[in-house]
mmCIF file of C-alpha atoms in Angstrom:
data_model
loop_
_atom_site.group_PDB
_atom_site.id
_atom_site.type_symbol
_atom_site.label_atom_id
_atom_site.label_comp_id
_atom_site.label_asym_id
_atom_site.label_seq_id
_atom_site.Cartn_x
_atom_site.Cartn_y
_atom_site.Cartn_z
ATOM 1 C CA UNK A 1 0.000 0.000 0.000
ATOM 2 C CA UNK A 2 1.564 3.468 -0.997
ATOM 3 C CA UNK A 3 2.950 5.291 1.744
ATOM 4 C CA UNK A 4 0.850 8.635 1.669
ATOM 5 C CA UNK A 5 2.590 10.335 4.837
ATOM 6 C CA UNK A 6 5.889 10.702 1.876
ATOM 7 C CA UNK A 7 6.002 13.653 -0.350
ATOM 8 C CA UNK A 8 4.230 12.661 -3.947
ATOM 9 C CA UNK A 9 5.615 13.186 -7.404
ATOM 10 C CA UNK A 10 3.940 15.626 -9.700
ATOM 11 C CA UNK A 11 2.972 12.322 -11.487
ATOM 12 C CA UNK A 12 1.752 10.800 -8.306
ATOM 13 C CA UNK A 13 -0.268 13.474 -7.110
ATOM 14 C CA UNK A 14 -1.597 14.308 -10.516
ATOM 15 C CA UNK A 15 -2.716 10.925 -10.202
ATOM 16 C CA UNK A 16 -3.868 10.637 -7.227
ATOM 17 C CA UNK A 17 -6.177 13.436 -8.041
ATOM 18 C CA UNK A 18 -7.318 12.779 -10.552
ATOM 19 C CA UNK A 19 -5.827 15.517 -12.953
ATOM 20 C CA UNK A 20 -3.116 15.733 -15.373
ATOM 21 C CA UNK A 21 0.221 16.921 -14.962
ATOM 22 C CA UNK A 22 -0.001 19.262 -17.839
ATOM 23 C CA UNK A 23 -2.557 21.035 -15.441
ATOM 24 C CA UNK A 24 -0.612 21.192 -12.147
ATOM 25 C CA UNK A 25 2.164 22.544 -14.183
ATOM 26 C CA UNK A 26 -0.201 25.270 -15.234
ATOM 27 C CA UNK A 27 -1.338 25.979 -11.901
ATOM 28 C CA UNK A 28 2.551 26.480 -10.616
ATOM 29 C CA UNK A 29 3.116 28.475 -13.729
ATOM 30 C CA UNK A 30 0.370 31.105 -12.343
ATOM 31 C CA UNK A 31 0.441 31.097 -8.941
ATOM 32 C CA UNK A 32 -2.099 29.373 -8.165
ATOM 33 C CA UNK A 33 -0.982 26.330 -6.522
ATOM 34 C CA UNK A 34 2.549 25.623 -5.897
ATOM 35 C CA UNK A 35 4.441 22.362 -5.224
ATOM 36 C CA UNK A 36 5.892 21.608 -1.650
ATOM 37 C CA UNK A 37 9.354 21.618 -2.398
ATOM 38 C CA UNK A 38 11.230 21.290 -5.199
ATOM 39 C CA UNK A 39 14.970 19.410 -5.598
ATOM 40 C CA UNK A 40 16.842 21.937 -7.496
ATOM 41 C CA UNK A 41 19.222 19.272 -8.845
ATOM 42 C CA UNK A 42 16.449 17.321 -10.775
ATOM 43 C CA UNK A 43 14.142 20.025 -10.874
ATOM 44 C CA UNK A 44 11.594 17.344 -9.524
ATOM 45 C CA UNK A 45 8.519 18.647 -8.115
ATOM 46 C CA UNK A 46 7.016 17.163 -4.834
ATOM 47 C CA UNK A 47 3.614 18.058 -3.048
ATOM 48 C CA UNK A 48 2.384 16.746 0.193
ATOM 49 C CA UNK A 49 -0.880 15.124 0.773
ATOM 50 C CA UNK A 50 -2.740 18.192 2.513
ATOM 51 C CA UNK A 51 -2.204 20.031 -0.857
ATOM 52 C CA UNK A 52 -5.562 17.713 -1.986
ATOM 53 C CA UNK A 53 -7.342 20.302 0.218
ATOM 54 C CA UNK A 54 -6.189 23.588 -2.218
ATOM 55 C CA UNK A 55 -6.633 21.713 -5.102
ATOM 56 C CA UNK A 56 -10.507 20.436 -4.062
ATOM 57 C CA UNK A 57 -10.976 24.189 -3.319
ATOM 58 C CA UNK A 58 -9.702 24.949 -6.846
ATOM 59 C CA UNK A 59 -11.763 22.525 -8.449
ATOM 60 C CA UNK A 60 -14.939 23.749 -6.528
ATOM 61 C CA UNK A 61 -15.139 26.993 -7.536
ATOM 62 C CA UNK A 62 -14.518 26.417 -11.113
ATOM 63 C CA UNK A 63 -17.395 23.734 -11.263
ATOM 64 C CA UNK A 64 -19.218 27.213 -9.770
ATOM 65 C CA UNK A 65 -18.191 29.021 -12.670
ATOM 66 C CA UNK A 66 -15.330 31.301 -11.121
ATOM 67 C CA UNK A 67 -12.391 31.879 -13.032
ATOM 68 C CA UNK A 68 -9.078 31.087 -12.345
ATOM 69 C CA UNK A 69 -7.964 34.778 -11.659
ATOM 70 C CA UNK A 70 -10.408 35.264 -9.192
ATOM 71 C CA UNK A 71 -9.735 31.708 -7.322
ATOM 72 C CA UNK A 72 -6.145 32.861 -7.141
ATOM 73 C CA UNK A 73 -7.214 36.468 -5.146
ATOM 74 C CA UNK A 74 -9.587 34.630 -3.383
ATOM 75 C CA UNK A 75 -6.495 31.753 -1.829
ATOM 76 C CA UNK A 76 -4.174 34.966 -1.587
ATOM 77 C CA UNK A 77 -7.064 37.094 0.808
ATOM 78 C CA UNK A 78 -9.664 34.781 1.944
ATOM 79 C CA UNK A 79 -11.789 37.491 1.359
ATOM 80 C CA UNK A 80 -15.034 35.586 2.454
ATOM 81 C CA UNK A 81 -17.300 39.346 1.862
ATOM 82 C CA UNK A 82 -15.579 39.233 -1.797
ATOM 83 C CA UNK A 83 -16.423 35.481 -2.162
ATOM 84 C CA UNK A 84 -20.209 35.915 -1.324
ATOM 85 C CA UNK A 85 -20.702 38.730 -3.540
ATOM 86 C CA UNK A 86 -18.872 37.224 -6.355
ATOM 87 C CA UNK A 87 -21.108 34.080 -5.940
ATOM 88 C CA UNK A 88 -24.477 36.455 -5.590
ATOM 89 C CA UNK A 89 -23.372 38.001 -9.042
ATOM 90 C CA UNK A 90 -22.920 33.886 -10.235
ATOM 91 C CA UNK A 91 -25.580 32.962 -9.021
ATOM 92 C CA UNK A 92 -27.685 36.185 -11.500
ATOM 93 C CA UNK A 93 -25.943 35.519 -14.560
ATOM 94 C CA UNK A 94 -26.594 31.421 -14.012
ATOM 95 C CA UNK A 95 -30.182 32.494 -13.253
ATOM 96 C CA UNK A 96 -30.740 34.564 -16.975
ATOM 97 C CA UNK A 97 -29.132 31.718 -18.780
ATOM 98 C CA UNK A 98 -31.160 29.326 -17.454
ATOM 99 C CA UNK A 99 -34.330 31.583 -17.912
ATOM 100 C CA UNK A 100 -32.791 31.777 -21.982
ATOM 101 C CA UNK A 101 -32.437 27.617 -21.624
ATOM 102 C CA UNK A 102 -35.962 27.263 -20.708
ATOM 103 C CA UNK A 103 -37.141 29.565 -23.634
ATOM 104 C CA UNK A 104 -35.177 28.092 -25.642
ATOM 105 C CA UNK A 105 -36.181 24.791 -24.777
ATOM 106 C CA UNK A 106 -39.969 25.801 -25.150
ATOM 107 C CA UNK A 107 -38.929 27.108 -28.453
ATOM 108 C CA UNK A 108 -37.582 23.813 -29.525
ATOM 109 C CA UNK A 109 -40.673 21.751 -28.277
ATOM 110 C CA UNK A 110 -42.696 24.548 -30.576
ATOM 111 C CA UNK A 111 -40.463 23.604 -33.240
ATOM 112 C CA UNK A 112 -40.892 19.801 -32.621
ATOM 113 C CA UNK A 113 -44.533 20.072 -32.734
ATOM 114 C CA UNK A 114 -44.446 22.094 -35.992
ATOM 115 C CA UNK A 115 -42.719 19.901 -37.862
ATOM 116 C CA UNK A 116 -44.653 16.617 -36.888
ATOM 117 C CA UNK A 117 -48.099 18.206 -37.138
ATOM 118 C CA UNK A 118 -46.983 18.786 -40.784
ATOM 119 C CA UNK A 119 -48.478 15.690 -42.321
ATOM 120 C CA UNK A 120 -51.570 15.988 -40.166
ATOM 121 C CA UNK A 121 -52.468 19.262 -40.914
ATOM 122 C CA UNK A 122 -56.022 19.449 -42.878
ATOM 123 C CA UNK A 123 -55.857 20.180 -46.601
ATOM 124 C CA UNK A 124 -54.556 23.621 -48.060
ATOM 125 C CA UNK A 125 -57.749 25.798 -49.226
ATOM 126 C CA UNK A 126 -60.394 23.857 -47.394
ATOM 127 C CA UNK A 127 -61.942 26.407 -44.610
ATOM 128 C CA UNK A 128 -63.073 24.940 -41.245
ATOM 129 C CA UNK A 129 -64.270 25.603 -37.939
ATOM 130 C CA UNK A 130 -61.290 25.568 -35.003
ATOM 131 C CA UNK A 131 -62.254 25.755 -30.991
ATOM 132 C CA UNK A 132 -58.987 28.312 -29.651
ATOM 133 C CA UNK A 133 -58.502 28.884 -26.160
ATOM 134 C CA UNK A 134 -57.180 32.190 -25.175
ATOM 135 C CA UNK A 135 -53.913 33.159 -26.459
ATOM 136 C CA UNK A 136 -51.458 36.147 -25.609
ATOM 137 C CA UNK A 137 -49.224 37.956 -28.544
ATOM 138 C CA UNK A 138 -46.529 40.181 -28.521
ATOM 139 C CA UNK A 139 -47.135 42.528 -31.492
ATOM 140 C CA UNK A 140 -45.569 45.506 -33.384
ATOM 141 C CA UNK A 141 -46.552 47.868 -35.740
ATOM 142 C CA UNK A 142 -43.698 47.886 -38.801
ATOM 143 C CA UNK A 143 -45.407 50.616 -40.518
ATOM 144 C CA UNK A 144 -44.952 48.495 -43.440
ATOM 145 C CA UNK A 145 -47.673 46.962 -45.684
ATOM 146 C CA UNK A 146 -47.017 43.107 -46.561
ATOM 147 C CA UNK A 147 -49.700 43.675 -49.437
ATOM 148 C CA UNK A 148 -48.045 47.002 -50.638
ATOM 149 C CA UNK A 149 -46.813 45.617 -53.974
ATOM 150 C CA UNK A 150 -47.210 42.513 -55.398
ATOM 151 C CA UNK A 151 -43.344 41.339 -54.077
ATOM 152 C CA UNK A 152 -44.844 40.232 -50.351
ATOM 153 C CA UNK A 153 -42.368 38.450 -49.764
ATOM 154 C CA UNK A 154 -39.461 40.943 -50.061
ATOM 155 C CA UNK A 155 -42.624 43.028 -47.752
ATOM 156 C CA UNK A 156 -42.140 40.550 -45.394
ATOM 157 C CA UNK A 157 -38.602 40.489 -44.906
ATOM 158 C CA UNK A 158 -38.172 44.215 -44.529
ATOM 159 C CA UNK A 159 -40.998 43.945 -41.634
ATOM 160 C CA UNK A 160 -39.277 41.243 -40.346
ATOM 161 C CA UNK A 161 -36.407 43.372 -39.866
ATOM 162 C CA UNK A 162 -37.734 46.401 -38.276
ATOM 163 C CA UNK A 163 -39.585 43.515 -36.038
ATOM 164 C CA UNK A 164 -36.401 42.173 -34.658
ATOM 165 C CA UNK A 165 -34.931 45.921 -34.138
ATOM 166 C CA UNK A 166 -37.843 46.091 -31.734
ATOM 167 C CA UNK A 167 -36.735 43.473 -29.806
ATOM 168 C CA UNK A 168 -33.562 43.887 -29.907
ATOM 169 C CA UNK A 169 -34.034 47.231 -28.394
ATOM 170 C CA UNK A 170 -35.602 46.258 -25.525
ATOM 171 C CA UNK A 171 -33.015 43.486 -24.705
ATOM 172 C CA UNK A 172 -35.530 40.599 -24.981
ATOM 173 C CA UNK A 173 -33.641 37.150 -26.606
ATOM 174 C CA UNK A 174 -33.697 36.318 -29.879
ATOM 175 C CA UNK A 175 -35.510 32.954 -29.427
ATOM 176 C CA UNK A 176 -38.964 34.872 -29.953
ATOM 177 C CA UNK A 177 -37.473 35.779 -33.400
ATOM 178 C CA UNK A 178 -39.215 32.929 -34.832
ATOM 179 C CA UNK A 179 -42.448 32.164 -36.601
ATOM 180 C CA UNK A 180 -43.626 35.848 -36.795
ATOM 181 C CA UNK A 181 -47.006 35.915 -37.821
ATOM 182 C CA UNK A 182 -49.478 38.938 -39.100
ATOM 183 C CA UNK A 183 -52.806 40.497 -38.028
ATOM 184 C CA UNK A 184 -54.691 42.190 -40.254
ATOM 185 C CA UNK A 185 -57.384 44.734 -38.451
ATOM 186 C CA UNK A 186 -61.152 42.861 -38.254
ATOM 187 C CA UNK A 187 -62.211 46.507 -40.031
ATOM 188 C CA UNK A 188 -59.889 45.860 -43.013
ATOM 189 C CA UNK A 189 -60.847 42.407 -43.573
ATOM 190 C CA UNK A 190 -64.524 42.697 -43.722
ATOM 191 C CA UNK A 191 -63.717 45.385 -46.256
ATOM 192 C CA UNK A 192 -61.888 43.458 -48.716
ATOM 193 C CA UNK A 193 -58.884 46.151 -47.822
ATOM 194 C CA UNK A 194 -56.118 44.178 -47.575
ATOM 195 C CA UNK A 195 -53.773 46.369 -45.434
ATOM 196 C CA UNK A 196 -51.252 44.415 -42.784
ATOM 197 C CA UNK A 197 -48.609 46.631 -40.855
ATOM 198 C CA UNK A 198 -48.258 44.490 -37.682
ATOM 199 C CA UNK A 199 -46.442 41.235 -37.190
ATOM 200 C CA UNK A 200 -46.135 39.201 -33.597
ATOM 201 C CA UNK A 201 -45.537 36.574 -31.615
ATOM 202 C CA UNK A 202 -47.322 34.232 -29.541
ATOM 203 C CA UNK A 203 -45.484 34.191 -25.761
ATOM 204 C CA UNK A 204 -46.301 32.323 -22.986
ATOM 205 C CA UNK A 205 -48.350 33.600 -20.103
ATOM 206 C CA UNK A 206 -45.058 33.331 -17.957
ATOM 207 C CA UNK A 207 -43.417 35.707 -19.705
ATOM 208 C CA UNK A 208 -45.807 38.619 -20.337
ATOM 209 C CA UNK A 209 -43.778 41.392 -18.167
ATOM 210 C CA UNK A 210 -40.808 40.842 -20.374
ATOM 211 C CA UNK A 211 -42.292 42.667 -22.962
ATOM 212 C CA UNK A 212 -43.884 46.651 -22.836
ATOM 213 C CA UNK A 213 -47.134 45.595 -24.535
ATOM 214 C CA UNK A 214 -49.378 42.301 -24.331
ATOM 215 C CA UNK A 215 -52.629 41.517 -25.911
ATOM 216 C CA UNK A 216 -55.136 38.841 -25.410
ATOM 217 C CA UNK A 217 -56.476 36.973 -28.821
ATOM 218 C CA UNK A 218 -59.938 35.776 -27.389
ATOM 219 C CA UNK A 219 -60.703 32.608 -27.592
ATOM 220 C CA UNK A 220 -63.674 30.980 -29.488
ATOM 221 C CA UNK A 221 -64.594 29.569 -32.517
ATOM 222 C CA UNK A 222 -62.184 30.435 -35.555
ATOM 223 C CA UNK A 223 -62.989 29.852 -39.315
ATOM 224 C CA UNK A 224 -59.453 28.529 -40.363
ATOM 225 C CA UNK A 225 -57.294 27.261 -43.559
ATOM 226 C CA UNK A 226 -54.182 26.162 -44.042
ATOM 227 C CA UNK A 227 -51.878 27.772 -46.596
ATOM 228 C CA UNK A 228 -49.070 25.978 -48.238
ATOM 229 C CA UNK A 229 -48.025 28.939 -50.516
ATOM 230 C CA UNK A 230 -47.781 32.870 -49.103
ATOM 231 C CA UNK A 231 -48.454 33.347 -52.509
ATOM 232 C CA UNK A 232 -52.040 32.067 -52.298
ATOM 233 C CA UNK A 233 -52.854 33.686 -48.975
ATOM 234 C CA UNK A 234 -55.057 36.679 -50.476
ATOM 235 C CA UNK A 235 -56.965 34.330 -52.556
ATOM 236 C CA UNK A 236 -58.011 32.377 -49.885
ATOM 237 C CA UNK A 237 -58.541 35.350 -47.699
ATOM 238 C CA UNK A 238 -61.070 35.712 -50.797
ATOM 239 C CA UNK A 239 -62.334 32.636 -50.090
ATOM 240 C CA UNK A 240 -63.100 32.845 -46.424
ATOM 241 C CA UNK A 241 -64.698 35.833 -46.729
ATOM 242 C CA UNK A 242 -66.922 34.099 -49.545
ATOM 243 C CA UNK A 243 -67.703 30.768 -46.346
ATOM 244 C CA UNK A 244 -68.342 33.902 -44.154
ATOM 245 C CA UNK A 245 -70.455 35.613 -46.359
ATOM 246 C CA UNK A 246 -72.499 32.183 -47.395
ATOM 247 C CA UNK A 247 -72.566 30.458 -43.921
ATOM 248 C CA UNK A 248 -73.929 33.753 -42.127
ATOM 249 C CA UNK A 249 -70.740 34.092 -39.708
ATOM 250 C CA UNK A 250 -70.233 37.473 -37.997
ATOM 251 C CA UNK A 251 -66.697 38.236 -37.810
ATOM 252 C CA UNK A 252 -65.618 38.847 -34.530
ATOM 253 C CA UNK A 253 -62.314 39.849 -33.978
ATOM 254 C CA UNK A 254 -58.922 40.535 -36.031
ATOM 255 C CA UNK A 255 -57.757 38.010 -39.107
ATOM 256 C CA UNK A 256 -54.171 36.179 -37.801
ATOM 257 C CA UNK A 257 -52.042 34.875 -40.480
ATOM 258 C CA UNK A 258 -50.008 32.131 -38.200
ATOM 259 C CA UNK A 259 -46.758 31.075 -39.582
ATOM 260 C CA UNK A 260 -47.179 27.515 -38.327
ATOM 261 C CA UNK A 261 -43.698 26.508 -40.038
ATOM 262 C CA UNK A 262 -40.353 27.886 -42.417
ATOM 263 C CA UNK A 263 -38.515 26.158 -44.153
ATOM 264 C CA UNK A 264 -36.058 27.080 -47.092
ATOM 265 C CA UNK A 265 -36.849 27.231 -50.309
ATOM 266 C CA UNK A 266 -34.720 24.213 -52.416
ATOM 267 C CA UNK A 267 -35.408 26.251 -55.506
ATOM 268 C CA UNK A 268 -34.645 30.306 -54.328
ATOM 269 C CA UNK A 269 -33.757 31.833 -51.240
ATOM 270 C CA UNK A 270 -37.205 32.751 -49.954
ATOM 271 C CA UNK A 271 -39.266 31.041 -47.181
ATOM 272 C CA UNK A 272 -41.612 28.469 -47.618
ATOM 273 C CA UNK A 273 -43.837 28.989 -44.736
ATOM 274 C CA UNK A 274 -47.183 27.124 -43.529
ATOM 275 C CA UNK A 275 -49.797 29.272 -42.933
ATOM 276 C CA UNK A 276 -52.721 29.179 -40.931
ATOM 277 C CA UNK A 277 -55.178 31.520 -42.031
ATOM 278 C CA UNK A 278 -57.837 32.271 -38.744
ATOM 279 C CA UNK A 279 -60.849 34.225 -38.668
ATOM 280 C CA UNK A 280 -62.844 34.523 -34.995
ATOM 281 C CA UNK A 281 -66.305 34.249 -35.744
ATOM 282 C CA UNK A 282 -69.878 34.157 -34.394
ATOM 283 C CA UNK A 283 -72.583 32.023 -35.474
ATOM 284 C CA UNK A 284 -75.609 33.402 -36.562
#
């Protein structure tokens, strides 16, 4: 059985430790942790066993996060007032990225959904009825008309653009850059006057006082249609008005153009995007 009361080799103690050599050398080179002794004939390095207490301290606070820098003022002081605040400030910056992990796992799980409700999605054109619970959007006006000229697409990407300025500005992450969908005004709709300035996103109740504005899309029955080509979407906005007009609906609230899924394009560099076309109505 090895004799751990003797001074230990840099190879022995690395070892024993669990740790390379190449890193012990590293730590002598900065300070950080030194060897015991040293023969300056052989240029051998030798710790003693108690040094396993530094170098568990060491490994400690960089599993926390802390930098190597600030582990080496913190075994020079023992500055335990420096070492809670410097964990309180850890322990803020661990708590954002794990607020950006969750949203970005939610965004994933979106993402997940999207793409395997593809196939079951009903057929493009065909308008029917949809039960919607309550659902909360972030929205902003681009001052920008998708239907301004017949290039919506190039519309869309400009909008998109002043859309992620505006959250960019307010420091909100860039995971709720995704699936940005339209609203056309219930007014303009029923009126055949196809003007759409504002784009948003759907957020989850959770995370409301992130943003400056909110607002509820009220739940109820929807007159829907999927839309396989953005090129198509104001003929079949033509065509729900037409199952409006012949079913007797009253519509009751704003038209929401959903982008239900992007891809790209295999033939250009535009977006394909699924669309979900959605009317609130009332029956008559």
């Amino acid at each position: 059985m090895q004799d751990l009361s003797k001074k230990l080799t840099i190879g022995q103690f690395a070892h024993f430790n669990n740790i390379s050599e190449q890193t012990l050398r590293y730590y002598d080179q900065i300070g950080l942790l030194h060897p015991a002794e040293q023969n300056e004939k052989t240029g051998y390095r030798y710790y003693k066993i108690t040094q396993c207490a530094i170098l568990d301290i060491i490994s400690h606070m960089k599993s926390l996060g802390i930098p190597l820098k600030d582990i080496h003022t913190y075994l020079k002081t023992n500055d335990q007032n420096w070492m809670t605040e410097t964990l309180r400030q850890k322990y803020d910056i661990n708590a954002r990225e794990i607020a950006l992990l969750q949203e970005t796992q939610a965004v994933i799980r979106k993402k997940i959904s999207d793409y395997t409700s593809y196939s079951k999605l009903p057929k493009a054109g065909i308008p029917y009825i949809e039960m919607m619970p309550e659902r909360i959007i972030y929205k902003y006006d681009t001052k920008i008309n998708y239907y301004y000229t017949e290039d919506s697409a190039a519309n869309y990407e400009y909008m998109l653009r002043s859309f992620k300025d505006n959250l960019t500005g307010q420091d909100l992450p860039s995971v709720y850059f995704y699936n940005v969908s339209s609203i056309m005004r219930r007014e303009n709709f029923v009126a055949h006057n196809f003007i759409t300035t504002e784009l948003f996103v759907f957020i989850n109740e959770n995370d409301r006082e992130r943003f400056t504005v909110t607002e509820p899309v009220k739940g109820g029955a929807f007159l829907c249609m999927i839309c396989k080509d953005s090129n198509y979407e104001v003929f079949y906005i033509n065509r729900l008005l037409e199952e409006i007009h012949d079913k007797g609906y009253t519509v009751s609230g704003d038209y929401i153009c959903e982008v239900v899924s992007e891809f790209i394009s295999s033939s250009d560099d535009r977006r394909d995007m699924i669309l979900k076309l959605q009317v609130p109505i009332e029956f008559a």
